[in-house]
Coordinates of C-alpha atoms and ligand atoms in Angstrom, one line a residue:
M1345 CA -0.1 0.0 0.1
K1346 CA 1.0 3.4 -1.0
V1347 CA 2.2 5.8 2.1
F1348 CA 3.0 9.1 2.8
L1349 CA 4.5 10.4 6.5
G1350 CA 2.7 13.6 7.1
I1351 CA 4.5 16.1 10.0
D1352 CA 2.6 18.3 11.8
W1353 CA 4.8 21.3 13.1
G1354 CA 3.6 23.5 16.4
G1355 CA 4.8 25.3 18.6
T1356 CA 4.9 22.7 21.3
Y1357 CA 5.4 19.4 20.0
I1358 CA 6.1 17.9 16.4
K1359 CA 3.8 15.1 15.7
A1360 CA 4.4 12.3 12.8
G1361 CA 2.4 9.5 10.9
V1362 CA 2.6 6.9 8.7
V1363 CA -1.1 7.9 6.4
D1364 CA -2.4 6.2 4.1
N1365 CA -4.4 7.4 0.7
Q1366 CA -7.9 8.2 3.0
G1367 CA -5.6 10.3 5.1
I1368 CA -6.7 8.1 7.9
V1369 CA -2.9 8.4 10.4
L1370 CA -1.4 4.7 10.9
E1371 CA 1.5 4.8 13.3
K1372 CA 2.2 8.0 14.8
R1373 CA 5.0 9.7 17.2
F1374 CA 5.7 13.1 19.5
F1375 CA 8.0 14.8 19.6
S1376 CA 9.0 17.7 21.8
S1377 CA 9.3 21.0 19.4
P1378 CA 12.3 22.8 21.3
D1379 CA 14.7 19.5 20.7
F1380 CA 14.0 20.1 17.2
R1381 CA 14.3 24.3 17.1
K1382 CA 18.0 24.2 15.8
K1383 CA 18.2 23.6 11.7
N1384 CA 20.1 20.1 11.9
I1385 CA 19.2 18.6 14.1
F1386 CA 15.5 19.5 12.6
L1387 CA 16.9 17.9 9.1
T1388 CA 18.4 14.9 10.2
R1389 CA 15.6 13.9 12.3
I1390 CA 13.3 14.2 9.5
G1391 CA 15.9 12.2 7.8
F1392 CA 15.6 9.5 11.1
L1393 CA 11.8 8.8 11.0
L1394 CA 11.3 8.0 7.0
K1395 CA 14.1 5.2 8.9
D1396 CA 12.1 4.7 11.6
F1397 CA 8.9 3.9 9.8
K1398 CA 10.6 1.6 7.1
N1399 CA 8.5 -1.0 7.2
F1400 CA 5.9 1.5 5.3
K1401 CA 6.3 1.9 1.2
I1402 CA 6.4 6.1 1.9
Q1403 CA 6.2 7.8 -1.4
A1404 CA 6.5 11.2 -0.5
V1405 CA 6.4 13.3 3.2
G1406 CA 4.1 16.1 3.5
I1407 CA 4.3 18.8 6.2
G1408 CA 2.5 21.7 7.8
A1409 CA 4.5 24.1 9.5
P1410 CA 3.5 26.7 11.5
G1411 CA 4.1 30.1 9.6
I1412 CA 4.2 31.7 6.2
V1413 CA 5.6 29.1 3.6
N1414 CA 5.8 29.1 -0.5
T1415 CA 4.4 26.3 -1.3
R1416 CA 6.1 26.8 -5.1
K1417 CA 10.0 26.2 -3.7
G1418 CA 8.9 24.6 -0.4
S1419 CA 11.4 27.2 1.7
I1420 CA 9.9 29.6 4.9
Y1421 CA 9.7 32.8 4.9
Y1422 CA 9.6 33.7 8.7
L1423 CA 7.5 31.5 11.7
P1424 CA 6.5 34.1 13.7
N1425 CA 7.1 31.7 17.4
I1426 CA 10.2 30.0 15.6
K1427 CA 13.4 32.6 15.7
G1428 CA 16.1 31.7 13.5
W1429 CA 14.1 30.0 10.2
K1430 CA 14.1 33.6 7.7
N1431 CA 14.2 33.0 4.7
F1432 CA 15.1 28.7 5.5
P1433 CA 15.0 27.2 1.8
L1434 CA 13.8 23.2 3.5
K1435 CA 12.7 21.8 1.0
Q1436 CA 15.9 21.9 -1.5
K1437 CA 18.6 21.5 2.4
L1438 CA 15.9 18.4 3.2
A1439 CA 16.4 16.8 -0.2
K1440 CA 20.2 15.6 1.2
Y1441 CA 18.2 13.4 4.0
L1442 CA 15.3 11.8 1.8
D1443 CA 15.0 10.2 -0.9
V1444 CA 11.3 11.5 -1.7
P1445 CA 10.1 14.5 -1.9
V1446 CA 8.7 16.6 0.4
F1447 CA 5.8 19.1 0.1
I1448 CA 5.4 22.6 2.6
D1449 CA 2.5 23.9 3.3
N1450 CA 0.9 26.3 6.1
D1451 CA -0.2 25.0 9.1
A1452 CA -3.5 25.9 8.8
N1453 CA -3.9 24.8 5.0
V1454 CA -2.8 21.4 6.4
F1455 CA -5.7 21.4 8.8
A1456 CA -8.3 22.8 6.3
L1457 CA -7.2 19.7 3.9
A1458 CA -8.3 17.3 6.2
E1459 CA -11.0 18.6 7.2
A1460 CA -12.0 19.0 4.0
R1461 CA -11.3 15.2 2.5
R1462 CA -12.2 13.9 5.6
G1463 CA -13.8 15.9 8.4
A1464 CA -16.3 18.9 8.9
A1465 CA -16.4 20.1 5.2
R1466 CA -16.6 16.5 3.6
G1467 CA -17.9 16.5 0.2
K1468 CA -18.4 20.7 0.7
S1469 CA -17.0 22.7 -2.2
R1470 CA -16.5 25.9 -0.8
A1471 CA -15.7 25.9 2.9
I1472 CA -13.1 28.7 5.3
F1473 CA -11.7 27.1 8.1
L1474 CA -10.6 29.3 11.2
T1475 CA -7.8 27.9 13.8
L1476 CA -8.7 29.0 17.0
G1477 CA -6.6 30.1 19.6
T1478 CA -3.3 32.4 20.2
G1479 CA -3.4 33.1 16.8
L1480 CA -6.3 33.0 14.2
G1481 CA -5.4 30.5 11.3
S1482 CA -7.4 30.7 8.4
S1483 CA -7.7 28.7 4.9
I1484 CA -9.6 28.8 1.9
V1485 CA -11.4 25.6 -0.2
F1486 CA -13.1 27.2 -3.6
D1487 CA -14.1 24.8 -5.9
K1488 CA -12.7 21.6 -3.7
K1489 CA -9.2 22.8 -3.6
I1490 CA -6.6 25.1 -1.3
L1491 CA -6.3 28.2 -3.1
K1492 CA -2.9 28.6 -4.0
A1493 CA -1.0 31.9 -4.9
E1494 CA 3.0 32.3 -4.3
T1495 CA 2.8 32.2 -0.1
S1496 CA 1.1 29.8 2.0
A1497 CA -2.3 32.9 2.2
W1498 CA -5.4 33.1 3.1
E1499 CA -4.0 34.8 6.7
L1500 CA -7.7 35.7 7.6
G1501 CA -6.7 36.9 10.7
H1502 CA -4.8 39.4 9.0
V1503 CA -8.0 41.3 7.4
P1504 CA -8.0 44.6 9.7
V1505 CA -10.9 45.6 10.6
V1506 CA -10.7 49.6 12.9
L1507 CA -8.1 51.9 11.8
K1508 CA -5.6 52.7 13.8
G1509 CA -6.4 50.1 16.5
R1510 CA -4.2 47.9 18.6
K1511 CA -0.6 46.8 17.3
C1512 CA -0.8 42.8 16.1
G1513 CA 2.0 40.3 16.1
C1514 CA 2.0 39.9 12.5
G1515 CA 3.4 43.7 12.3
G1516 CA 0.5 45.5 11.1
R1517 CA -2.8 47.1 13.7
G1518 CA -6.3 46.8 13.8
C1519 CA -6.6 43.0 12.3
I1520 CA -9.5 40.8 13.8
E1521 CA -6.8 38.8 15.4
T1522 CA -6.1 41.3 17.9
F1523 CA -10.0 40.6 18.5
V1524 CA -10.3 36.8 19.1
G1525 CA -7.2 36.1 20.1
N1526 CA -7.1 34.0 23.2
R1527 CA -4.3 36.4 25.0
Y1528 CA -7.0 39.5 24.1
L1529 CA -10.0 37.2 26.0
L1530 CA -8.1 36.4 28.9
K1531 CA -7.5 40.5 29.0
R1532 CA -10.6 41.0 28.2
Y1533 CA -12.5 38.7 30.8
K1534 CA -9.7 40.7 33.8
S1535 CA -10.5 43.9 32.9
I1536 CA -14.6 43.5 32.9
R1537 CA -13.7 41.5 36.7
K1538 CA -11.7 43.9 37.8
G1539 CA -10.2 42.3 40.9
Y1540 CA -9.9 38.7 38.9
S1541 CA -6.4 37.4 39.6
E1542 CA -7.0 33.4 39.2
A1543 CA -4.0 32.3 36.1
G1544 CA -7.5 31.1 34.3
D1545 CA -7.4 30.1 30.5
V1546 CA -9.5 30.4 28.0
E1547 CA -10.8 27.3 28.7
D1548 CA -12.3 28.3 32.7
I1549 CA -13.9 31.5 30.2
Y1550 CA -15.8 29.5 28.1
K1551 CA -16.6 26.7 31.3
K1552 CA -18.2 30.2 32.7
A1553 CA -19.8 31.4 30.7
L1554 CA -21.2 27.4 30.8
K1555 CA -22.3 28.0 34.1
G1556 CA -23.9 31.5 33.1
E1557 CA -21.4 34.1 34.9
K1558 CA -22.6 37.4 33.6
A1559 CA -18.2 38.5 33.0
A1560 CA -17.6 35.3 30.8
L1561 CA -20.8 35.7 28.5
R1562 CA -20.6 39.7 28.0
V1563 CA -16.6 38.2 26.4
W1564 CA -18.2 35.6 24.0
E1565 CA -20.5 38.2 22.9
E1566 CA -18.2 40.8 22.5
F1567 CA -16.1 37.7 20.7
S1568 CA -19.2 36.5 18.8
H1569 CA -19.9 40.1 18.2
A1570 CA -16.7 40.6 16.1
L1571 CA -16.1 37.2 14.8
G1572 CA -19.4 37.4 14.1
I1573 CA -19.4 41.0 12.2
F1574 CA -15.3 39.8 10.6
L1575 CA -17.3 36.5 8.9
S1576 CA -19.4 38.3 7.1
G1577 CA -18.1 40.1 5.0
M1578 CA -16.2 37.0 3.9
I1579 CA -19.4 34.9 3.0
N1580 CA -20.2 38.1 1.3
I1581 CA -16.8 37.3 -0.7
F1582 CA -16.4 34.1 -1.2
N1583 CA -19.9 32.0 -0.3
P1584 CA -18.9 29.6 1.7
Q1585 CA -21.7 26.4 1.9
A1586 CA -19.6 25.7 5.4
I1587 CA -17.5 27.5 8.1
I1588 CA -15.5 25.1 9.8
F1589 CA -14.0 26.2 13.3
G1590 CA -11.3 24.7 14.7
G1591 CA -8.0 25.3 17.7
G1592 CA -8.4 25.9 20.9
I1593 CA -10.9 28.1 21.5
S1594 CA -13.6 26.5 19.6
G1595 CA -14.3 24.4 22.5
A1596 CA -16.0 26.9 23.4
F1597 CA -18.7 26.6 20.2
K1598 CA -21.8 25.4 21.9
V1599 CA -21.5 28.6 23.4
F1600 CA -20.1 31.1 20.6
K1601 CA -22.5 29.6 17.7
P1602 CA -26.0 31.0 18.6
M1603 CA -23.9 34.4 18.7
V1604 CA -22.1 33.8 15.8
L1605 CA -24.5 33.2 13.8
K1606 CA -26.9 36.1 15.0
E1607 CA -24.3 38.5 13.5
I1608 CA -23.1 37.1 10.1
K1609 CA -27.7 36.8 10.0
Q1610 CA -28.2 40.4 10.1
Q1611 CA -24.9 41.3 7.9
A1612 CA -24.4 39.3 6.0
M1613 CA -26.1 39.6 2.3
W1614 CA -28.9 36.9 1.8
P1615 CA -28.4 34.4 -0.5
H1616 CA -25.4 33.8 0.0
L1617 CA -26.7 32.2 3.9
K1618 CA -28.8 30.0 2.0
G1619 CA -27.2 26.0 3.1
L1620 CA -24.6 28.4 5.3
K1621 CA -23.5 25.5 8.3
L1622 CA -21.2 26.4 11.1
L1623 CA -19.9 23.0 12.3
K1624 CA -17.4 22.2 14.5
A1625 CA -13.9 20.5 13.2
K1626 CA -14.1 17.7 14.2
A1627 CA -11.0 15.3 11.4
K1628 CA -8.7 12.9 13.4
D1629 CA -5.0 13.4 14.1
A1630 CA -6.2 16.7 12.0
G1631 CA -2.8 18.1 11.4
I1632 CA -0.9 14.8 11.2
S1633 CA -3.2 13.6 8.2
G1634 CA -3.7 17.2 6.1
A1635 CA -0.5 17.2 5.7
G1636 CA -0.3 13.3 4.8
L1637 CA -2.8 14.5 2.3
L1638 CA -0.7 17.4 1.0
A1639 CA 1.9 15.1 0.2
K1640 CA -0.2 13.1 -1.1
E1641 CA -2.4 15.3 -3.8
S1642 CA 0.8 17.0 -4.9
M1643 CA 1.8 13.9 -6.1
N1644 CA -0.8 13.6 -8.2
N1645 CA -0.6 16.6 -9.4
Ligands
ZN486 ZN1 -2.1 41.2 12.4

């Protein structure tokens, strides 16, 4: 059986697995990302991984990288949370360690591929994918394909929504990410609930909202207002059949879905709302699976 090696390169963990041509993960390994931070270690360890899985007939390697990449050249422009990887020709360097082709894309595109082929957006030809967490990652499937550009693109999180707004991690100002990212939600909660000093996280605010706590509910209302208005703009442009919510904050899906939907219904152009569904991501091992599918589909092109 022809299989692929999928690598989900995250800030905390690197997850690697053997993926079949349906995107199912057959075997996987987890590694701590800081151990891979040095480039030469990263390269040699990917080489070792192939040897480690030598019982499988691996045809190609797919990598979902946490940053902006050039998908055609397989090079990295930069990784916002990992220093030292600026303008790095990853594919070219890996070629010395591997005897199979390598394909690289942004992690949000890889997640979207898994959701589009075997997750919540299966069978849909147009969908928007969001990964909600520290930042707002995103991708777009149109005509069943991930739209391609010179960069990995589809950085919806960095669409500015406020003139002269707050400074964003991308270097710009007023991006939607500065209204819906983890850090902002926690800060906002603390400012509403003065005196709140517990070292809580977003999951905490979600659980409090489910119990009906007013300050927590207000944070999710504001989050939903910002995200709903923003998504209305995206709906007007792309006319998606589904919007898929993944990432850490998607745990709060039950709380924010009705609120986001309400905003969308008020703001978006109504013909674009026909049949639109808001869905929680559901592909198992989406990062590894999507990276494997990236390798498979890139081989076929
Ligand atoms: Zn930004």
